[in-house]
């Protein structure tokens, strides 16, 4: 038995939620609903505008969200990422320790922690400004061989491919360690732009990947197909197992030699952020705890439904209860 069922490798980002009225939002001149990368100075200036309000902080990052869901369900998890020695880095490490996730020693002295300012307007739209800061420094030297060796699965975030000099070296090192120690590899695509811009590195990694998570857009970008179903078929020749999520149309799953389609639960979404992260984290929990791909997919689909019915990329309570109730009926 290994110490951890899963070890995530990804960007460590603190989400900073700020509720703004239309007048405040209008004064910023931002395009509504988009996400843009900004530098440290721009982010500091933006946060300075809202010093009067006490913003809500939540530890995040794509694979980090999945690892948190996995842990909330009762799994044993570890995470590899980088934070700075500022208030946000301290918040991040403390929260992971409280959640019982082994985060090792992620602090890089004298650096700023990655942040994502989420401006929430009265129409429930989120407009994001992301400053990767030190999270983008994640490289081969930060990869902890012991935690990967002691994990059943390594789970890699697609966004990390976006840094050829650092992130891609971290991914290669992590996969190499996993291969040598019988640790299975899962990859989440994160965004179609990863395929379009860093596709060669992603496809190289997929040759050594056991399980690939992507949505319809990402799956079509990888395979050249035009529908989720066709992309799912084409992925057969690329990876042994995959999950292709397709929003309200459910998810196509191939795992352990079985193929299933799991329908979505009807939802009026408030915030789609984190849906894929939740699906991946809870599906991995299911299959590492003896559930069939269909049952794991059903539980994951329900938790997705719960997370998009609220604002924020993760559930703060009830995760385990929702899961157990759904699995009992599946």
Coordinates of C-alpha atoms in Angstrom, one line a residue, residues 11-17 56-73 79 88 90-101 103 118 120 126 128 270-282 300 302-320 322:
X11 CA -0.1 25.8 -10.3
X12 CA -0.8 27.0 -6.8
X13 CA -3.1 30.0 -7.0
X14 CA -5.1 31.8 -4.4
X15 CA -8.5 32.9 -5.6
X16 CA -9.5 36.3 -4.3
X17 CA -13.2 36.9 -4.6
X56 CA -12.8 36.1 0.4
X57 CA -9.7 34.0 -0.1
X58 CA -9.8 30.4 -1.4
X59 CA -6.8 28.2 -2.2
X60 CA -7.0 27.0 -5.8
X61 CA -5.4 26.2 -9.1
X62 CA -6.9 23.6 -11.5
X63 CA -5.3 20.4 -10.2
X64 CA -5.3 21.8 -6.7
X65 CA -9.1 22.0 -6.8
X66 CA -9.2 18.3 -7.9
X67 CA -6.9 17.3 -5.1
X68 CA -9.0 19.2 -2.6
X69 CA -12.2 17.4 -3.8
X70 CA -10.4 14.1 -3.6
X71 CA -9.3 14.9 0.0
X72 CA -12.8 16.1 1.0
X73 CA -14.2 12.7 -0.1
X79 CA 0.3 18.2 -4.0
X88 CA -1.2 34.5 0.3
X90 CA 0.9 31.4 4.2
X91 CA -2.8 31.2 3.7
X92 CA -2.3 28.5 1.0
X93 CA 0.0 26.2 3.0
X94 CA -2.2 26.6 6.1
X95 CA -5.4 25.7 4.2
X96 CA -3.8 22.6 2.7
X97 CA -2.5 21.5 6.1
X98 CA -6.0 21.9 7.5
X99 CA -7.4 19.8 4.7
X100 CA -4.9 17.1 5.5
X101 CA -3.1 17.4 2.1
X103 CA 2.0 19.9 0.4
X118 CA -12.4 37.1 -9.3
X120 CA -18.2 39.1 -9.2
X126 CA -17.0 36.4 -13.0
X128 CA -10.8 37.2 -13.7
X270 CA -24.3 30.1 -11.5
X271 CA -20.6 29.7 -12.2
X272 CA -19.0 27.1 -14.5
X273 CA -15.6 27.5 -13.0
X274 CA -14.2 24.4 -11.5
X275 CA -16.6 21.9 -13.1
X276 CA -13.9 19.9 -14.8
X277 CA -11.6 20.0 -11.8
X278 CA -14.4 18.6 -9.6
X279 CA -15.2 15.9 -12.1
X280 CA -11.6 14.8 -12.3
X281 CA -10.9 14.8 -8.6
X282 CA -14.1 12.9 -7.6
X300 CA -18.6 13.0 -10.2
X302 CA -23.5 15.0 -9.3
X303 CA -20.7 16.9 -7.5
X304 CA -20.2 18.9 -10.8
X305 CA -23.9 19.8 -10.7
X306 CA -23.5 21.0 -7.1
X307 CA -20.3 23.1 -7.7
X308 CA -21.8 24.9 -10.8
X309 CA -25.0 25.7 -8.8
X310 CA -22.9 28.1 -6.6
X311 CA -20.1 30.7 -7.0
X312 CA -16.6 29.3 -6.6
X313 CA -14.7 26.3 -7.9
X314 CA -15.1 24.1 -4.9
X315 CA -17.7 22.9 -2.3
X316 CA -17.0 24.0 1.2
X317 CA -19.3 21.5 2.9
X318 CA -21.4 18.5 2.2
X319 CA -19.1 17.0 -0.4
X320 CA -18.8 13.5 1.2
X322 CA -23.6 14.4 -1.6

